[in-house]
Coordinates of C-alpha atoms and ligand atoms in Angstrom, one line a residue:
X22 CA 113.3 79.6 102.3
X23 CA 116.3 80.4 104.4
X24 CA 114.4 82.2 107.1
X25 CA 112.3 80.2 109.6
X26 CA 108.9 81.7 109.4
X27 CA 107.8 80.3 112.8
X28 CA 110.5 82.4 114.5
X29 CA 109.9 85.7 112.8
X30 CA 106.8 86.7 114.7
X31 CA 106.6 85.9 118.4
X32 CA 103.3 87.5 119.4
X33 CA 103.3 85.8 122.8
X34 CA 106.7 87.3 123.7
X35 CA 105.9 90.6 121.9
X36 CA 108.8 90.4 119.4
X37 CA 109.0 90.8 115.7
X38 CA 112.1 90.2 113.5
X39 CA 113.4 93.1 111.6
X40 CA 113.6 90.8 108.6
X41 CA 110.0 91.6 108.0
X42 CA 111.0 95.1 107.0
X43 CA 113.9 94.4 104.7
X44 CA 113.8 90.8 103.4
X45 CA 113.2 90.3 99.7
X46 CA 112.3 86.6 100.4
X47 CA 109.5 87.7 102.7
X48 CA 108.4 90.4 100.3
X49 CA 108.0 87.7 97.6
X50 CA 106.0 85.5 100.0
X51 CA 103.7 88.4 100.8
X52 CA 102.9 88.8 97.1
X53 CA 102.3 85.1 96.7
X54 CA 100.2 84.3 99.8
X55 CA 98.9 87.6 101.1
X56 CA 98.3 90.2 98.3
X57 CA 97.0 87.5 95.9
X58 CA 94.3 86.4 98.4
X59 CA 93.4 89.2 100.9
X60 CA 90.6 91.8 100.2
X61 CA 92.3 95.0 99.0
X62 CA 91.0 98.5 98.6
X63 CA 91.0 99.5 94.9
X64 CA 89.3 102.9 94.8
X65 CA 86.0 104.7 95.1
X66 CA 83.0 104.7 92.7
X67 CA 83.1 108.6 92.6
X68 CA 86.5 108.3 90.7
X69 CA 84.6 106.6 87.8
X70 CA 81.2 108.3 87.7
X71 CA 80.5 107.7 83.9
X72 CA 80.5 104.6 81.6
X73 CA 84.0 104.0 80.2
X74 CA 85.7 106.1 83.0
X75 CA 88.8 104.4 84.3
X76 CA 91.1 104.9 87.3
X77 CA 94.4 103.0 87.4
X78 CA 95.0 101.4 90.8
X79 CA 97.2 98.7 92.3
X80 CA 96.7 95.4 94.1
X81 CA 100.0 94.5 95.7
X82 CA 102.7 94.9 93.0
X83 CA 100.1 94.5 90.2
X84 CA 98.7 97.4 88.3
X85 CA 94.9 97.2 87.9
X86 CA 92.2 99.1 86.0
X87 CA 89.1 100.2 87.9
X88 CA 86.5 101.0 85.3
X89 CA 82.8 101.4 84.9
X90 CA 81.4 99.5 81.9
X91 CA 78.6 100.5 79.5
X92 CA 76.2 98.4 81.6
X93 CA 77.1 100.7 84.6
X94 CA 78.9 97.8 86.3
X95 CA 82.2 98.4 88.1
X96 CA 85.0 96.2 86.9
X97 CA 88.6 95.6 88.1
X98 CA 91.0 94.2 85.4
X99 CA 94.7 93.4 85.4
X100 CA 96.4 96.3 83.6
X101 CA 98.6 94.1 81.5
X102 CA 98.1 93.1 77.9
X103 CA 97.7 89.3 77.6
X104 CA 100.0 89.2 74.5
X105 CA 103.3 90.4 75.8
X106 CA 102.5 92.1 79.1
X107 CA 102.5 95.8 78.0
X108 CA 100.8 98.2 80.5
X109 CA 97.5 99.0 78.8
X110 CA 96.6 102.1 80.7
X111 CA 99.5 104.4 81.4
X112 CA 97.4 107.5 82.4
X113 CA 96.3 107.7 86.0
X114 CA 92.6 108.1 85.0
X115 CA 90.5 109.0 82.0
X116 CA 87.7 107.7 79.7
X117 CA 88.0 105.1 77.0
X118 CA 85.7 102.7 75.3
X119 CA 88.4 100.3 74.2
X120 CA 91.7 99.5 76.0
X121 CA 94.1 99.4 73.1
X122 CA 97.6 98.1 73.6
X123 CA 100.2 100.5 72.2
X124 CA 102.7 97.6 71.6
X125 CA 101.2 95.4 68.8
X126 CA 97.6 96.8 68.9
X127 CA 95.5 94.1 70.6
X128 CA 92.4 95.7 72.0
X129 CA 90.1 94.8 74.9
X130 CA 86.7 96.0 75.7
X131 CA 84.2 96.4 78.5
X132 CA 81.4 97.3 76.1
X133 CA 78.7 94.6 76.4
X134 CA 77.6 95.2 72.8
X135 CA 80.9 94.1 71.4
X136 CA 81.3 91.3 73.9
X137 CA 79.3 90.2 77.0
X138 CA 82.6 89.4 78.7
X139 CA 84.3 92.3 80.5
X140 CA 87.9 92.7 79.3
X141 CA 87.2 90.5 76.2
X142 CA 89.9 90.6 73.4
X143 CA 88.0 92.0 70.5
X144 CA 90.7 93.3 68.3
X145 CA 93.8 91.5 67.0
X146 CA 95.7 93.1 64.1
X147 CA 96.2 90.4 61.4
X148 CA 94.0 87.9 63.1
X149 CA 93.0 86.3 59.8
X150 CA 96.2 86.8 57.8
X151 CA 99.0 86.4 60.4
X152 CA 97.3 84.0 62.8
X153 CA 95.4 82.2 60.0
X154 CA 92.2 82.8 62.1
X155 CA 93.3 80.2 64.6
X156 CA 93.9 82.4 67.7
X157 CA 91.4 81.5 70.4
X158 CA 90.6 85.1 71.5
X159 CA 88.3 83.9 74.3
X160 CA 91.3 82.4 76.1
X161 CA 93.2 85.7 76.0
X162 CA 90.9 88.2 77.7
X163 CA 92.1 90.5 80.5
X164 CA 92.4 88.9 83.8
X165 CA 89.5 89.9 86.2
X166 CA 89.6 89.8 90.0
X167 CA 88.2 86.8 91.7
X168 CA 85.7 88.8 93.8
X169 CA 84.7 92.5 93.8
X170 CA 82.4 94.5 96.1
X171 CA 81.1 98.0 96.1
X172 CA 80.8 98.9 99.8
X173 CA 79.1 102.2 100.3
X174 CA 81.0 103.6 97.3
X175 CA 84.4 102.0 98.1
X176 CA 85.6 99.3 95.8
X177 CA 87.4 96.3 97.3
X178 CA 88.6 93.2 95.4
X179 CA 90.5 90.0 95.9
X180 CA 92.1 87.8 93.3
X181 CA 90.9 84.7 95.1
X182 CA 87.4 83.5 94.2
X183 CA 87.5 81.3 97.3
X184 CA 88.1 84.2 99.7
X185 CA 85.3 84.7 102.3
X186 CA 82.8 87.5 101.6
X187 CA 84.1 91.0 102.3
X188 CA 81.8 91.5 105.3
X189 CA 83.0 88.3 106.9
X190 CA 86.6 89.4 106.2
X191 CA 85.9 92.7 107.9
X192 CA 84.0 91.4 110.9
X193 CA 82.9 94.1 113.3
X194 CA 85.6 96.4 112.0
X195 CA 82.8 97.2 109.5
X196 CA 81.2 99.5 112.0
X197 CA 84.4 101.7 111.9
X198 CA 84.6 101.6 108.2
X199 CA 80.9 102.7 108.2
X200 CA 81.7 105.6 110.4
X201 CA 84.2 106.9 107.8
X202 CA 81.9 106.3 104.9
X203 CA 78.5 107.3 106.3
X204 CA 77.1 110.8 106.0
X205 CA 77.9 112.9 109.1
X206 CA 74.2 113.0 109.8
X207 CA 74.3 109.3 110.5
X208 CA 72.6 108.1 107.3
X209 CA 74.3 105.2 105.5
X210 CA 76.8 106.1 102.7
X211 CA 76.8 109.5 101.1
X212 CA 80.5 110.2 101.0
X213 CA 82.7 111.0 97.9
X214 CA 86.3 111.4 97.2
X215 CA 87.4 115.0 96.6
X216 CA 90.3 116.8 95.0
X217 CA 92.2 113.9 93.4
X218 CA 94.4 111.3 95.0
X219 CA 97.7 112.1 96.7
X220 CA 100.4 109.7 95.8
X221 CA 104.0 109.6 97.0
X222 CA 106.9 107.2 97.6
X223 CA 108.4 106.5 101.0
X224 CA 111.6 104.6 101.7
X225 CA 109.9 102.3 104.1
X226 CA 108.4 98.9 104.4
X227 CA 104.6 99.0 103.9
X228 CA 103.9 97.2 107.2
X229 CA 105.6 99.9 109.2
X230 CA 102.9 102.2 107.9
X231 CA 100.1 99.7 108.6
X232 CA 101.1 99.2 112.2
X233 CA 101.3 102.9 112.7
X234 CA 97.6 103.3 111.8
X235 CA 96.2 100.2 113.4
X236 CA 96.8 101.4 116.9
X237 CA 100.0 103.2 117.7
X238 CA 98.9 106.1 119.9
X239 CA 102.2 105.9 121.6
X240 CA 103.9 107.8 118.8
X241 CA 101.9 111.0 119.5
X242 CA 105.0 112.5 121.0
X243 CA 106.5 112.8 117.5
X244 CA 103.7 115.2 116.5
X245 CA 104.4 117.6 119.4
X246 CA 105.5 120.4 117.1
X247 CA 102.3 120.2 115.0
X248 CA 100.2 120.1 118.1
X249 CA 101.9 123.2 119.3
X250 CA 101.3 125.1 116.0
X251 CA 97.6 124.2 116.0
X252 CA 96.7 123.0 112.5
X253 CA 93.4 121.4 113.6
X254 CA 90.1 122.4 112.1
X255 CA 89.2 124.0 115.5
X256 CA 92.5 126.0 115.5
X257 CA 94.1 123.9 118.1
X258 CA 96.3 120.7 118.1
X259 CA 96.4 118.8 114.9
X260 CA 92.8 117.5 115.2
X261 CA 90.0 117.9 117.7
X262 CA 90.2 115.3 120.5
X263 CA 88.4 112.0 120.0
X264 CA 86.4 111.4 123.1
X265 CA 87.0 108.3 125.2
X266 CA 89.6 106.8 122.8
X267 CA 90.5 103.2 123.2
X268 CA 92.9 101.0 121.1
X269 CA 90.8 98.1 119.9
X270 CA 92.2 95.0 118.2
X271 CA 90.1 92.7 116.1
X272 CA 92.5 90.0 117.2
X273 CA 91.2 87.2 115.0
X274 CA 91.3 89.2 111.7
X275 CA 94.3 91.6 112.1
X276 CA 92.4 94.8 111.9
X277 CA 92.9 97.5 114.5
X278 CA 91.5 100.9 115.4
X279 CA 91.8 103.8 117.8
X280 CA 88.4 105.1 118.7
X281 CA 85.4 104.7 120.8
X282 CA 83.8 101.4 121.7
X283 CA 80.1 101.1 120.8
X284 CA 77.9 103.6 122.6
X285 CA 74.3 104.9 122.1
X286 CA 74.1 108.4 123.4
X287 CA 75.9 111.2 121.6
X288 CA 76.2 113.9 124.2
X289 CA 76.4 117.6 123.6
X290 CA 77.8 119.0 120.3
X291 CA 81.5 119.9 120.4
X292 CA 82.6 122.6 118.0
X293 CA 84.6 121.3 115.1
X294 CA 85.4 124.2 112.8
X295 CA 85.7 127.0 115.3
X296 CA 87.5 129.2 112.7
X297 CA 85.1 128.6 109.9
X298 CA 81.5 129.8 110.5
X299 CA 80.0 128.0 107.5
X300 CA 81.5 124.7 108.2
X301 CA 80.8 125.1 111.9
X302 CA 77.1 125.8 111.1
X303 CA 77.0 122.7 108.8
X304 CA 78.3 120.4 111.5
X305 CA 76.2 121.8 114.3
X306 CA 73.0 121.2 112.2
X307 CA 74.2 117.7 111.3
X308 CA 74.7 116.9 114.9
X309 CA 71.1 117.6 115.6
X310 CA 69.9 115.5 112.6
X311 CA 72.2 112.7 113.8
X312 CA 70.7 112.8 117.3
X313 CA 67.2 112.2 115.7
X314 CA 68.3 109.6 113.2
X315 CA 70.4 107.5 115.5
X316 CA 68.4 107.9 118.7
X317 CA 68.8 104.9 120.9
X318 CA 71.0 103.1 118.3
X319 CA 74.5 101.8 118.8
X320 CA 77.2 103.7 117.0
X321 CA 81.0 104.1 117.0
X322 CA 83.5 106.7 116.1
X323 CA 87.2 106.6 115.5
X324 CA 90.2 108.8 114.5
X325 CA 92.2 106.1 112.8
X326 CA 92.3 102.4 112.1
X327 CA 93.8 99.9 109.6
X328 CA 92.0 97.1 107.7
X329 CA 94.3 94.2 107.2
X330 CA 96.6 94.2 105.3
X331 CA 97.4 97.6 103.8
X332 CA 94.5 100.1 104.1
X333 CA 94.0 102.7 106.7
X334 CA 90.6 104.3 107.4
X335 CA 90.5 107.7 109.2
X336 CA 87.0 108.4 110.4
X337 CA 87.2 111.9 112.0
X338 CA 89.9 114.3 111.0
X339 CA 91.2 114.2 108.4
X340 CA 88.6 111.8 107.0
X341 CA 90.6 109.7 104.6
X342 CA 91.4 106.3 103.3
X343 CA 95.2 105.5 102.9
X344 CA 96.7 102.7 101.0
X345 CA 100.3 101.5 101.3
X346 CA 101.2 99.8 98.1
X347 CA 104.3 97.6 98.4
X348 CA 107.0 98.5 95.8
X349 CA 110.0 96.7 97.3
X350 CA 110.9 95.6 100.8
X351 CA 112.1 99.1 101.6
X352 CA 109.9 101.2 99.3
X353 CA 106.2 101.9 99.5
X354 CA 103.9 104.0 97.4
X355 CA 101.4 105.8 99.7
X356 CA 98.0 106.9 98.3
X357 CA 95.5 109.0 100.1
X358 CA 91.8 109.4 99.2
X359 CA 90.0 112.2 101.0
X360 CA 86.3 111.9 101.9
X361 CA 83.6 114.5 102.4
X362 CA 79.8 114.3 102.5
X363 CA 78.7 114.3 98.9
X364 CA 76.0 116.9 99.4
X365 CA 78.0 119.2 101.6
X366 CA 78.2 122.9 100.5
X367 CA 81.3 123.7 98.4
X368 CA 82.6 126.0 101.2
X369 CA 82.6 123.1 103.6
X370 CA 84.4 120.8 101.1
X371 CA 87.0 123.6 100.6
X372 CA 87.5 124.0 104.3
X373 CA 88.2 120.2 104.5
X374 CA 90.5 120.3 101.5
X375 CA 92.6 123.0 103.1
X376 CA 92.8 121.1 106.4
X377 CA 93.6 117.8 104.6
X378 CA 96.5 119.5 102.8
X379 CA 97.8 121.0 106.1
X380 CA 97.7 117.6 107.7
X381 CA 98.3 114.8 105.2
X382 CA 100.5 113.8 102.2
X383 CA 104.1 114.6 101.5
X384 CA 103.6 118.3 102.3
X385 CA 101.3 117.7 105.2
X386 CA 102.8 118.7 108.6
X387 CA 101.6 115.6 110.5
X388 CA 102.3 113.0 107.8
X389 CA 105.8 114.3 107.2
X390 CA 106.6 113.6 110.9
X391 CA 105.4 110.0 110.4
X392 CA 107.3 109.7 107.1
X393 CA 110.5 110.6 108.8
X394 CA 110.0 108.0 111.5
X395 CA 109.1 105.3 109.0
X396 CA 112.1 106.0 106.8
X397 CA 114.7 106.0 109.5
X398 CA 113.3 102.9 111.2
X399 CA 113.5 101.0 107.9
X400 CA 117.0 102.2 107.2
X401 CA 118.0 100.9 110.6
X402 CA 116.8 97.4 109.8
X403 CA 119.4 97.1 107.0
X404 CA 122.5 97.2 109.2
X405 CA 124.1 93.8 109.7
X406 CA 124.1 94.2 113.5
X407 CA 120.7 96.0 113.8
X408 CA 119.0 93.5 111.4
X409 CA 119.5 90.7 114.0
X410 CA 117.7 92.6 116.8
X411 CA 113.9 92.1 117.0
X412 CA 111.5 95.0 117.4
X413 CA 109.8 95.3 120.8
X414 CA 106.0 95.0 121.0
X415 CA 105.5 94.2 124.7
X416 CA 103.3 97.1 125.8
X417 CA 100.2 95.8 127.5
X418 CA 101.2 92.1 127.0
X419 CA 98.9 89.8 128.8
X420 CA 96.3 92.5 129.7
X421 CA 93.9 92.2 126.9
X422 CA 90.2 92.2 127.7
X423 CA 87.1 91.7 125.4
X424 CA 85.4 94.8 124.2
X425 CA 81.6 94.5 124.8
X426 CA 79.6 94.8 121.6
X427 CA 82.4 93.9 119.2
X428 CA 82.9 90.3 118.1
X429 CA 86.4 89.1 118.7
X430 CA 87.7 92.5 119.7
X431 CA 90.1 93.1 122.6
X432 CA 91.7 96.1 124.3
X433 CA 94.2 96.9 127.0
X434 CA 93.1 100.6 127.1
X435 CA 94.3 103.7 125.4
X436 CA 98.0 102.9 124.8
X437 CA 99.0 99.4 123.8
X438 CA 100.9 97.2 121.3
X439 CA 98.2 94.6 121.4
X440 CA 96.9 95.7 118.0
X441 CA 100.3 95.3 116.5
X442 CA 101.0 91.9 118.0
X443 CA 97.7 90.6 116.5
X444 CA 98.4 92.3 113.2
X445 CA 101.7 90.5 112.8
X446 CA 100.2 87.2 114.0
X447 CA 97.6 87.4 111.2
X448 CA 100.4 88.4 108.7
X449 CA 102.4 85.3 109.7
X450 CA 99.3 83.1 109.2
X451 CA 98.9 84.4 105.6
X452 CA 102.6 84.3 104.7
X453 CA 103.0 80.8 105.9
X454 CA 100.4 79.9 103.3
X455 CA 97.5 78.8 105.5
X456 CA 94.4 77.9 103.5
X457 CA 91.2 80.0 103.9
X458 CA 89.8 77.1 105.9
X459 CA 92.8 77.2 108.2
X460 CA 92.7 81.0 108.4
X461 CA 89.1 81.1 109.4
X462 CA 89.6 78.3 111.8
X463 CA 92.4 80.3 113.4
X464 CA 90.0 83.3 113.6
X465 CA 87.4 81.2 115.4
X466 CA 90.0 79.8 117.8
X467 CA 91.0 83.3 118.7
X468 CA 87.4 84.1 119.5
X469 CA 87.0 80.9 121.5
X470 CA 84.1 79.7 119.2
Ligands
FES506 FE1 100.0 94.1 73.8 FE2 101.6 92.9 72.1 S1 102.0 93.5 74.2 S2 99.6 93.7 71.7
FE507 FE1 101.3 109.9 113.2

């Protein structure tokens, strides 16, 4: 390693080297020590509603198959034939009982009747004749993830069987993920993915996207034109204002969010879809149900947040999950999954879909502002002079205070770079190859426990 990892991230001084956004060496270390161990978002159960359904996803630079087996269990398997590596599933999604390799014909199954082992190799052309019956097929099944969880319909996985459980990895960031996934009446779960998944490539490093979503309110200025046009569901701004927004950093885990600290009284209903009577009536009635269901209980809300390392969760408007898949140091494939209440009337789902398209994705007016910023910032890191100048993350340095009700969380108020400093600190711990014991000890030390 020609770069000194200790010097790349200086969270105490609020500086991060531009090498993080262009270096192939660091990109390779990220694959080795971060993406092979961290919990990653893979998809949503509503993408594979029936047995044998599959959805091709990614974990870092690896292609994976999210599938529902005949026993109704969700599985995540490496999308690479164990013979010579051919990509087994080349469609984005579909339904198949057998994953048959188009190269030499090996076939793998998730059908428990054919084999109790998901991804078992059950078909090898010429097994008796060419291999003399000597191939140990049990040793050549598809690689499965180390751990997998279905959290309120969202599927998360890690390759590392020794990783801590998902909820420990999330910490109290879980409350904000819940807000995005729970029904708008406050009952647990009940969301689904609508209208397919948007996918597009951006000429940027994946971490530039992550830091934007984990707490960069400061860049609101770049959305001034969208705010002026008024694409929001209420006909103003780009979204309706989030009340009492604070930038909150889960310092010890690398997650960050812009939203409201825990509270227990909802306050009066604020119109959401002023230009759409049916959607407006839906949300007004849900607000009343929510008041009853959550009476006296602590709850949160947020507009946007990021779960370390590469997933954003947008709780209010648009209500989405974004994933930034690393392709190369300077290229990222962005995926957006859009959420709605599963039992919402179709007209309400449509109102959301129209708003999501106005806002997000390569054609969305807000997201295209962001894409332009990320692309030019990455390009600027390639220059031989520019590359030697660190990025500045000094806003709010030394002013962090604990957030009551959230373990390990700190804030310096509405605008800050505290979230980003802590994100890169966590990144550096992973990329330096700290063991899980060391990572969790570092988390405890940050919390002072
Ligand atoms: Fe799949 Fe040869 S690569 S059967
Ligand atoms: Fe933005």
